[in-house]
Short mmCIF file of C-alpha atoms and ligand atoms in Angstrom, two decimals:
data_model
loop_
_atom_site.label_atom_id
_atom_site.label_comp_id
_atom_site.label_asym_id
_atom_site.label_seq_id
_atom_site.Cartn_x
_atom_site.Cartn_y
_atom_site.Cartn_z
CA MET A 30 0.99 -33.58 36.78
CA ILE A 31 1.36 -33.31 40.56
CA VAL A 32 0.55 -29.84 41.92
CA SER A 33 1.63 -29.22 45.50
CA LEU A 34 1.44 -26.32 47.95
CA ALA A 35 4.79 -24.84 48.96
CA PRO A 36 5.75 -24.66 52.62
CA MET A 37 5.45 -21.03 53.73
CA GLU A 38 6.05 -20.24 57.39
CA GLY A 39 3.10 -18.28 58.83
CA LEU A 40 1.01 -18.70 55.67
CA THR A 41 0.43 -22.27 54.46
CA GLY A 42 0.02 -24.12 57.76
CA TYR A 43 -2.76 -26.54 58.67
CA VAL A 44 -5.47 -23.87 58.99
CA PHE A 45 -4.79 -22.52 55.52
CA ARG A 46 -4.52 -25.87 53.78
CA ARG A 47 -7.72 -27.21 55.38
CA VAL A 48 -9.80 -24.14 54.50
CA HIS A 49 -8.30 -23.86 51.02
CA ALA A 50 -9.07 -27.53 50.31
CA GLN A 51 -12.68 -27.05 51.50
CA CYS A 52 -13.20 -24.00 49.27
CA PHE A 53 -11.15 -24.82 46.16
CA GLY A 54 -10.57 -28.59 46.30
CA SER A 55 -7.49 -30.46 47.54
CA LEU A 56 -4.11 -30.17 45.91
CA ASP A 57 -2.19 -33.38 45.27
CA ARG A 58 0.25 -32.69 48.09
CA TYR A 59 1.01 -30.17 50.85
CA TYR A 60 4.33 -29.47 52.57
CA THR A 61 4.29 -28.17 56.14
CA PRO A 62 6.28 -25.01 56.85
CA PHE A 63 9.66 -26.01 58.32
CA LEU A 64 9.61 -27.63 61.73
CA PRO A 65 12.50 -28.24 64.12
CA PRO A 66 12.81 -31.94 65.07
CA PRO A 67 12.23 -32.67 68.77
CA ARG A 68 15.09 -33.89 70.96
CA VAL A 69 15.92 -37.58 70.49
CA GLY A 70 13.29 -39.75 72.20
CA LYS A 71 10.77 -36.89 72.51
CA GLN A 72 7.55 -36.13 70.66
CA PHE A 73 6.75 -32.99 68.69
CA GLY A 74 5.16 -30.43 71.00
CA GLY A 75 3.27 -27.14 70.87
CA LYS A 76 2.99 -25.44 67.49
CA ALA A 77 4.77 -28.27 65.63
CA PHE A 78 2.38 -30.88 67.03
CA LYS A 79 -0.62 -28.82 65.98
CA GLU A 80 0.81 -28.62 62.48
CA LEU A 81 1.29 -32.40 62.33
CA ASP A 82 -1.73 -33.60 64.28
CA PRO A 83 -3.54 -36.04 61.96
CA GLU A 84 -6.84 -34.53 63.19
CA HIS A 85 -5.79 -31.24 61.56
CA ASN A 86 -4.78 -32.85 58.28
CA HIS A 87 -7.61 -35.26 57.70
CA GLY A 88 -7.94 -36.34 54.06
CA LEU A 89 -4.92 -34.28 52.90
CA ASN A 90 -1.64 -35.67 51.57
CA VAL A 91 0.83 -33.87 53.82
CA VAL A 92 4.63 -34.09 53.79
CA PRO A 93 6.27 -32.74 56.96
CA GLN A 94 9.30 -30.55 56.34
CA LEU A 95 12.15 -30.54 58.86
CA MET A 96 14.98 -28.09 59.24
CA SER A 97 17.98 -29.58 60.98
CA LYS A 98 21.64 -30.43 60.71
CA ASN A 99 21.54 -32.89 63.59
CA ALA A 100 21.27 -36.38 62.06
CA ASP A 101 20.19 -38.14 65.27
CA GLU A 102 17.37 -35.66 65.86
CA PHE A 103 16.30 -35.86 62.22
CA VAL A 104 16.20 -39.68 62.30
CA GLY A 105 14.37 -39.63 65.66
CA ALA A 106 11.79 -37.27 64.17
CA THR A 107 11.22 -39.61 61.21
CA GLN A 108 10.35 -42.42 63.66
CA VAL A 109 7.79 -40.20 65.39
CA LEU A 110 6.38 -39.08 62.03
CA ALA A 111 6.15 -42.67 60.76
CA HIS A 112 4.12 -43.57 63.89
CA MET A 113 1.80 -40.66 63.16
CA GLY A 114 1.15 -42.15 59.70
CA TYR A 115 3.34 -39.91 57.51
CA ARG A 116 4.97 -41.51 54.47
CA GLU A 117 7.74 -39.07 53.51
CA VAL A 118 9.82 -36.38 55.18
CA ASN A 119 11.29 -33.31 53.47
CA LEU A 120 14.54 -31.56 54.41
CA ASN A 121 14.73 -27.77 54.04
CA LEU A 122 17.94 -26.72 52.25
CA GLY A 123 16.57 -23.44 50.94
CA CYS A 124 15.65 -21.09 53.78
CA PRO A 125 17.59 -17.82 53.25
CA SER A 126 16.89 -16.20 56.66
CA GLY A 127 19.98 -14.80 58.39
CA THR A 128 19.26 -16.55 61.70
CA VAL A 129 18.82 -19.93 60.02
CA VAL A 130 21.85 -19.54 57.74
CA GLY A 131 23.94 -18.36 60.70
CA LYS A 132 23.34 -21.75 62.34
CA GLY A 133 24.42 -23.57 59.16
CA LYS A 134 20.87 -24.75 58.42
CA GLY A 135 18.52 -24.21 55.47
CA SER A 136 20.47 -22.75 52.53
CA GLY A 137 23.36 -22.25 55.01
CA PHE A 138 23.97 -26.03 54.82
CA LEU A 139 24.89 -25.55 51.12
CA ARG A 140 28.09 -23.81 52.27
CA ASN A 141 29.41 -26.96 53.89
CA LEU A 142 29.07 -29.73 51.32
CA ASP A 143 31.24 -32.33 53.08
CA GLU A 144 29.10 -32.06 56.19
CA LEU A 145 25.91 -32.03 54.09
CA GLU A 146 26.86 -35.21 52.24
CA ALA A 147 27.73 -37.04 55.46
CA PHE A 148 24.40 -35.88 56.94
CA LEU A 149 22.33 -36.93 53.93
CA GLN A 150 24.00 -40.35 53.54
CA ASP A 151 23.53 -40.96 57.24
CA VAL A 152 19.88 -39.87 57.49
CA CYS A 153 18.88 -41.61 54.24
CA SER A 154 20.30 -44.90 55.56
CA ARG A 155 18.67 -44.61 59.02
CA SER A 156 15.45 -42.68 58.35
CA ALA A 157 12.14 -44.41 59.07
CA LEU A 158 10.70 -42.57 56.03
CA PRO A 159 11.85 -41.79 52.47
CA VAL A 160 13.72 -38.47 52.52
CA SER A 161 13.07 -35.73 49.96
CA VAL A 162 14.94 -32.42 49.77
CA LYS A 163 13.85 -28.88 48.87
CA THR A 164 16.89 -26.94 47.71
CA ARG A 165 18.21 -23.71 46.28
CA VAL A 166 20.92 -23.91 43.63
CA GLY A 167 23.69 -22.32 45.66
CA PHE A 168 24.51 -19.85 48.38
CA GLU A 169 26.14 -16.95 46.50
CA ASP A 170 26.59 -18.18 42.96
CA ASP A 171 24.80 -20.69 40.76
CA ALA A 172 28.18 -22.14 39.67
CA GLU A 173 28.04 -23.93 43.05
CA TYR A 174 25.16 -26.08 41.78
CA GLU A 175 27.36 -28.44 39.74
CA GLU A 176 28.90 -29.78 42.93
CA ILE A 177 25.65 -29.63 44.89
CA LEU A 178 23.78 -31.61 42.22
CA ASN A 179 26.58 -34.20 42.04
CA LEU A 180 26.24 -34.61 45.80
CA TYR A 181 22.45 -35.10 45.61
CA CYS A 182 22.87 -37.63 42.77
CA ARG A 183 25.01 -39.78 45.09
CA CYS A 184 22.20 -39.91 47.71
CA PRO A 185 19.08 -42.11 47.59
CA LEU A 186 16.60 -39.22 47.72
CA ALA A 187 12.87 -39.81 47.35
CA GLU A 188 12.56 -36.54 45.40
CA LEU A 189 14.41 -33.25 44.88
CA VAL A 190 12.35 -30.04 44.78
CA VAL A 191 14.41 -27.36 43.02
CA HIS A 192 13.82 -23.66 43.68
CA PRO A 193 16.44 -22.41 41.22
CA ARG A 194 17.60 -19.31 43.05
CA VAL A 195 20.69 -18.85 45.20
CA ARG A 196 20.44 -17.72 48.82
CA SER A 197 21.56 -14.17 48.04
CA ASP A 198 18.62 -13.80 45.59
CA TYR A 199 16.15 -14.35 48.45
CA TYR A 200 12.95 -14.28 46.31
CA LYS A 201 14.10 -11.70 43.73
CA GLY A 202 15.17 -11.98 40.10
CA ALA A 203 14.12 -14.65 37.60
CA PRO A 204 14.53 -18.27 38.68
CA ARG A 205 17.37 -20.00 36.83
CA GLN A 206 15.10 -22.55 35.20
CA TRP A 207 17.91 -24.11 33.14
CA LEU A 208 19.36 -25.52 36.38
CA TYR A 209 16.04 -27.27 36.98
CA GLY A 210 16.40 -28.65 33.41
CA GLU A 211 19.92 -29.79 34.25
CA THR A 212 18.55 -31.56 37.33
CA LEU A 213 15.81 -33.29 35.31
CA ALA A 214 18.43 -34.53 32.86
CA ARG A 215 20.82 -35.90 35.47
CA ALA A 216 19.00 -36.89 38.65
CA PRO A 217 18.34 -40.59 39.26
CA PHE A 218 15.29 -39.71 41.42
CA PRO A 219 12.06 -37.73 40.76
CA VAL A 220 12.47 -33.95 40.46
CA ALA A 221 9.97 -31.15 41.16
CA TYR A 222 10.01 -27.50 40.09
CA ASN A 223 9.30 -24.52 42.37
CA GLY A 224 9.53 -20.78 41.74
CA ASP A 225 7.43 -17.97 40.23
CA ILE A 226 4.60 -20.07 38.81
CA PHE A 227 2.02 -17.29 39.16
CA SER A 228 -0.39 -18.10 36.31
CA VAL A 229 -1.55 -20.85 33.97
CA GLU A 230 0.70 -19.27 31.31
CA ASP A 231 3.74 -19.60 33.60
CA ALA A 232 2.94 -23.29 34.14
CA ASP A 233 2.38 -23.83 30.40
CA ALA A 234 5.69 -22.14 29.57
CA LEU A 235 7.49 -24.37 32.06
CA MET A 236 5.88 -27.46 30.51
CA ALA A 237 6.79 -26.27 27.01
CA SER A 238 10.46 -25.83 28.00
CA TYR A 239 10.63 -28.94 30.19
CA PRO A 240 7.99 -31.45 29.02
CA GLN A 241 9.29 -34.10 31.44
CA THR A 242 7.99 -31.98 34.33
CA ARG A 243 5.91 -34.18 36.64
CA HIS A 244 5.54 -32.06 39.79
CA VAL A 245 5.12 -28.31 40.22
CA MET A 246 5.10 -26.76 43.70
CA ILE A 247 3.34 -23.40 43.98
CA GLY A 248 3.45 -20.88 46.83
CA ARG A 249 2.92 -17.14 46.34
CA GLY A 250 0.96 -17.78 43.13
CA LEU A 251 -1.69 -19.73 45.02
CA LEU A 252 -1.87 -17.19 47.85
CA ALA A 253 -2.54 -14.43 45.29
CA ASN A 254 -4.91 -16.60 43.28
CA PRO A 255 -6.47 -19.39 45.37
CA ALA A 256 -8.00 -20.89 42.20
CA LEU A 257 -4.59 -21.25 40.52
CA ALA A 258 -4.26 -25.03 40.96
CA ARG A 259 -7.83 -25.49 39.72
CA MET A 260 -7.10 -23.27 36.71
CA MET A 261 -3.93 -25.26 35.96
CA GLN A 262 -6.21 -28.26 35.61
CA GLY A 263 -8.54 -26.44 33.20
CA GLY A 264 -11.00 -25.10 35.80
CA PRO A 265 -12.46 -21.60 36.17
CA ALA A 266 -11.01 -18.50 37.87
CA ALA A 267 -12.33 -17.58 41.34
CA THR A 268 -15.44 -15.41 41.55
CA VAL A 269 -15.71 -12.63 44.11
CA THR A 270 -18.28 -14.70 46.01
CA GLU A 271 -15.86 -17.62 46.20
CA LEU A 272 -13.06 -15.34 47.35
CA GLN A 273 -15.20 -13.78 50.05
CA ARG A 274 -16.39 -17.18 51.25
CA PHE A 275 -12.77 -18.35 51.37
CA HIS A 276 -11.67 -15.21 53.22
CA ASP A 277 -14.47 -15.53 55.79
CA ALA A 278 -13.75 -19.23 56.39
CA LEU A 279 -10.01 -18.57 56.75
CA TYR A 280 -10.54 -15.68 59.17
CA ARG A 281 -13.00 -17.67 61.31
CA ALA A 282 -10.64 -20.68 61.36
CA TYR A 283 -7.69 -18.51 62.46
CA GLU A 284 -9.90 -16.85 65.07
CA ALA A 285 -10.81 -20.26 66.46
CA GLU A 286 -7.11 -21.25 66.59
CA ILE A 287 -5.32 -18.06 67.63
CA GLY A 288 -8.04 -15.64 68.79
CA GLY A 289 -7.07 -11.94 68.54
CA ASN A 290 -3.96 -12.68 66.46
CA ALA A 291 -6.20 -13.68 63.57
CA VAL A 292 -6.21 -10.08 62.29
CA PHE A 293 -2.41 -10.02 62.16
CA ARG A 294 -2.35 -13.39 60.37
CA MET A 295 -4.96 -12.24 57.84
CA LYS A 296 -2.94 -9.11 57.09
CA GLU A 297 -0.01 -11.33 56.08
CA TRP A 298 -2.38 -13.19 53.78
CA TRP A 299 -3.63 -9.91 52.25
CA PHE A 300 -0.07 -9.06 51.18
CA TYR A 301 -0.62 -11.78 48.55
CA ALA A 302 -4.43 -11.81 48.29
CA LYS A 303 -4.63 -8.15 47.27
CA CYS A 304 -3.20 -9.20 43.88
CA ALA A 305 -6.59 -10.74 43.02
CA PHE A 306 -8.04 -7.22 42.84
CA ALA A 307 -7.80 -4.64 40.05
CA ASP A 308 -6.44 -2.00 42.48
CA PRO A 309 -4.20 -3.80 44.99
CA LEU A 310 -3.02 -0.52 46.48
CA ALA A 311 -6.59 0.48 47.37
CA VAL A 312 -7.06 -2.92 49.02
CA HIS A 313 -3.81 -2.50 50.95
CA ARG A 314 -4.88 0.96 52.19
CA LEU A 315 -8.23 -0.34 53.42
CA ILE A 316 -6.76 -3.28 55.32
CA ARG A 317 -3.40 -2.05 56.62
CA LYS A 318 -4.49 0.32 59.41
CA THR A 319 -7.04 -1.98 61.00
CA ARG A 320 -6.21 -3.23 64.49
CA LYS A 321 -9.36 -4.40 66.23
CA ALA A 322 -11.35 -7.34 64.88
CA SER A 323 -14.41 -5.15 64.25
CA GLU A 324 -12.37 -2.64 62.18
CA TYR A 325 -10.77 -5.45 60.24
CA GLU A 326 -14.06 -7.17 59.50
CA ALA A 327 -15.62 -3.93 58.23
CA ALA A 328 -12.60 -3.21 56.00
CA ALA A 329 -12.55 -6.71 54.52
CA GLU A 330 -16.29 -6.55 53.87
CA ARG A 331 -15.78 -3.23 52.09
CA VAL A 332 -13.01 -4.68 49.89
CA PHE A 333 -15.31 -7.45 48.67
CA ARG A 334 -18.22 -5.03 48.19
CA GLU A 335 -16.36 -2.19 46.44
CA GLU A 336 -13.16 -3.42 44.83
CA GLY A 337 -13.35 -5.12 41.45
CA LEU A 338 -11.35 -8.23 40.67
CA ALA A 339 -8.25 -8.07 38.45
CA ALA A 340 -8.71 -9.45 34.93
CA VAL A 341 -6.11 -12.06 35.93
CA ALA A 342 -5.15 -12.66 39.56
CA ARG A 343 -1.36 -12.85 39.56
CA PHE A 344 1.25 -12.36 42.28
CA HIS A 345 3.41 -9.33 41.49
CA GLY A 346 5.44 -8.62 44.62
C1 LIG B 518 6.96 -15.85 53.79
C2 LIG B 518 7.63 -17.08 53.23
C3 LIG B 518 7.79 -18.20 54.04
C4 LIG B 518 8.44 -19.35 53.53
N1 LIG B 518 8.59 -20.45 54.35
C5 LIG B 518 9.21 -21.57 53.85
C6 LIG B 518 9.37 -22.77 54.63
O1 LIG B 518 8.93 -22.86 55.79
N2 LIG B 518 10.00 -23.82 54.05
C7 LIG B 518 10.49 -23.78 52.77
O2 LIG B 518 11.06 -24.76 52.27
N3 LIG B 518 10.32 -22.69 52.00
C8 LIG B 518 9.69 -21.60 52.50
N4 LIG B 518 9.49 -20.53 51.69
C9 LIG B 518 9.85 -20.62 50.25
C10 LIG B 518 8.64 -21.14 49.45
O3 LIG B 518 8.33 -22.48 49.83
C11 LIG B 518 8.95 -21.13 47.93
O4 LIG B 518 10.13 -21.86 47.71
C12 LIG B 518 9.13 -19.72 47.39
O5 LIG B 518 8.09 -18.86 47.81
C13 LIG B 518 9.19 -19.75 45.84
O6 LIG B 518 8.03 -20.35 45.31
P1 LIG B 518 6.80 -19.45 44.73
O7 LIG B 518 7.41 -18.52 43.72
O8 LIG B 518 5.85 -20.45 44.14
O9 LIG B 518 6.25 -18.68 45.89
C14 LIG B 518 8.89 -19.37 52.18
C15 LIG B 518 8.70 -18.24 51.37
C16 LIG B 518 8.09 -17.11 51.87
C17 LIG B 518 7.90 -15.90 50.97
#
């Protein structure tokens, strides 16, 4: 089975995936957090270029994710990405953020199916790379998915990654896994599952219900338990020494990339990583008030020295 890392803006960028791969072994595939395509004829610049720079992704199988509703810019971006050596591009049709939806992008594109179909047919025919899609199953109501799935089935997609929530769920409530099952049964292209795989048991239950599953994408589960992919392949849970080594490497790598903002970035990571400990609230209290690098470093060191690990590291919100 393919296990991939979900795109998560601010969390699973090139620094994270490189350090995670060094400490816990590579996943089969990584998706970049969403990137805006450059203007037609231009290259990716700034933050997006850093994310895509082959130097930063050496040895990892990375799929760039784009967020756009401009077909010419999307196609132009695929040409740039093909030159950089990428072999697939992913379109974000799931982002629930108000700003994104307000512009008709991300899950907001699911409200305008005529425009979405014209866009997909156009970009699939002109793209320099195979086009995969990461989607939610509707905007307000999962009844919308019938029409959305029919639309996807008419397009030559490389793969469809299904996060079976609607936009108004954001990340709450149980994923509607039966709509993933419906997709597996009907789609003429490969299908992947994403949503709330937080433990080996969750992955096993998915496989038991949908034995045709060939690709599982994991996000929050791997942030809370960096050994999750390894455990899904029969490997051991993370030890406290491994976790501390991973933490230290991640912090140093962020420091090298973004200097003083590394503390802020690590605090976002701790929102998930605290779930690896028996008392996540105690971990949160130790980390949250730190501002200066020296305070942060002392607090993190104390967490690893004093806080015991949870029996099972599992994301729980
Ligand atoms: C903070 C945050 C940032 C995210 N950024 C992206 C993104 O850039 N692109 C995307 O397709 N999904 C994004 N997602 C959604 C995740 O990729 C994934 O679909 C979601 O977390 C459900 O999977 P999980 O339960 O395995 O975490 C984001 C989610 C969160 C919580």
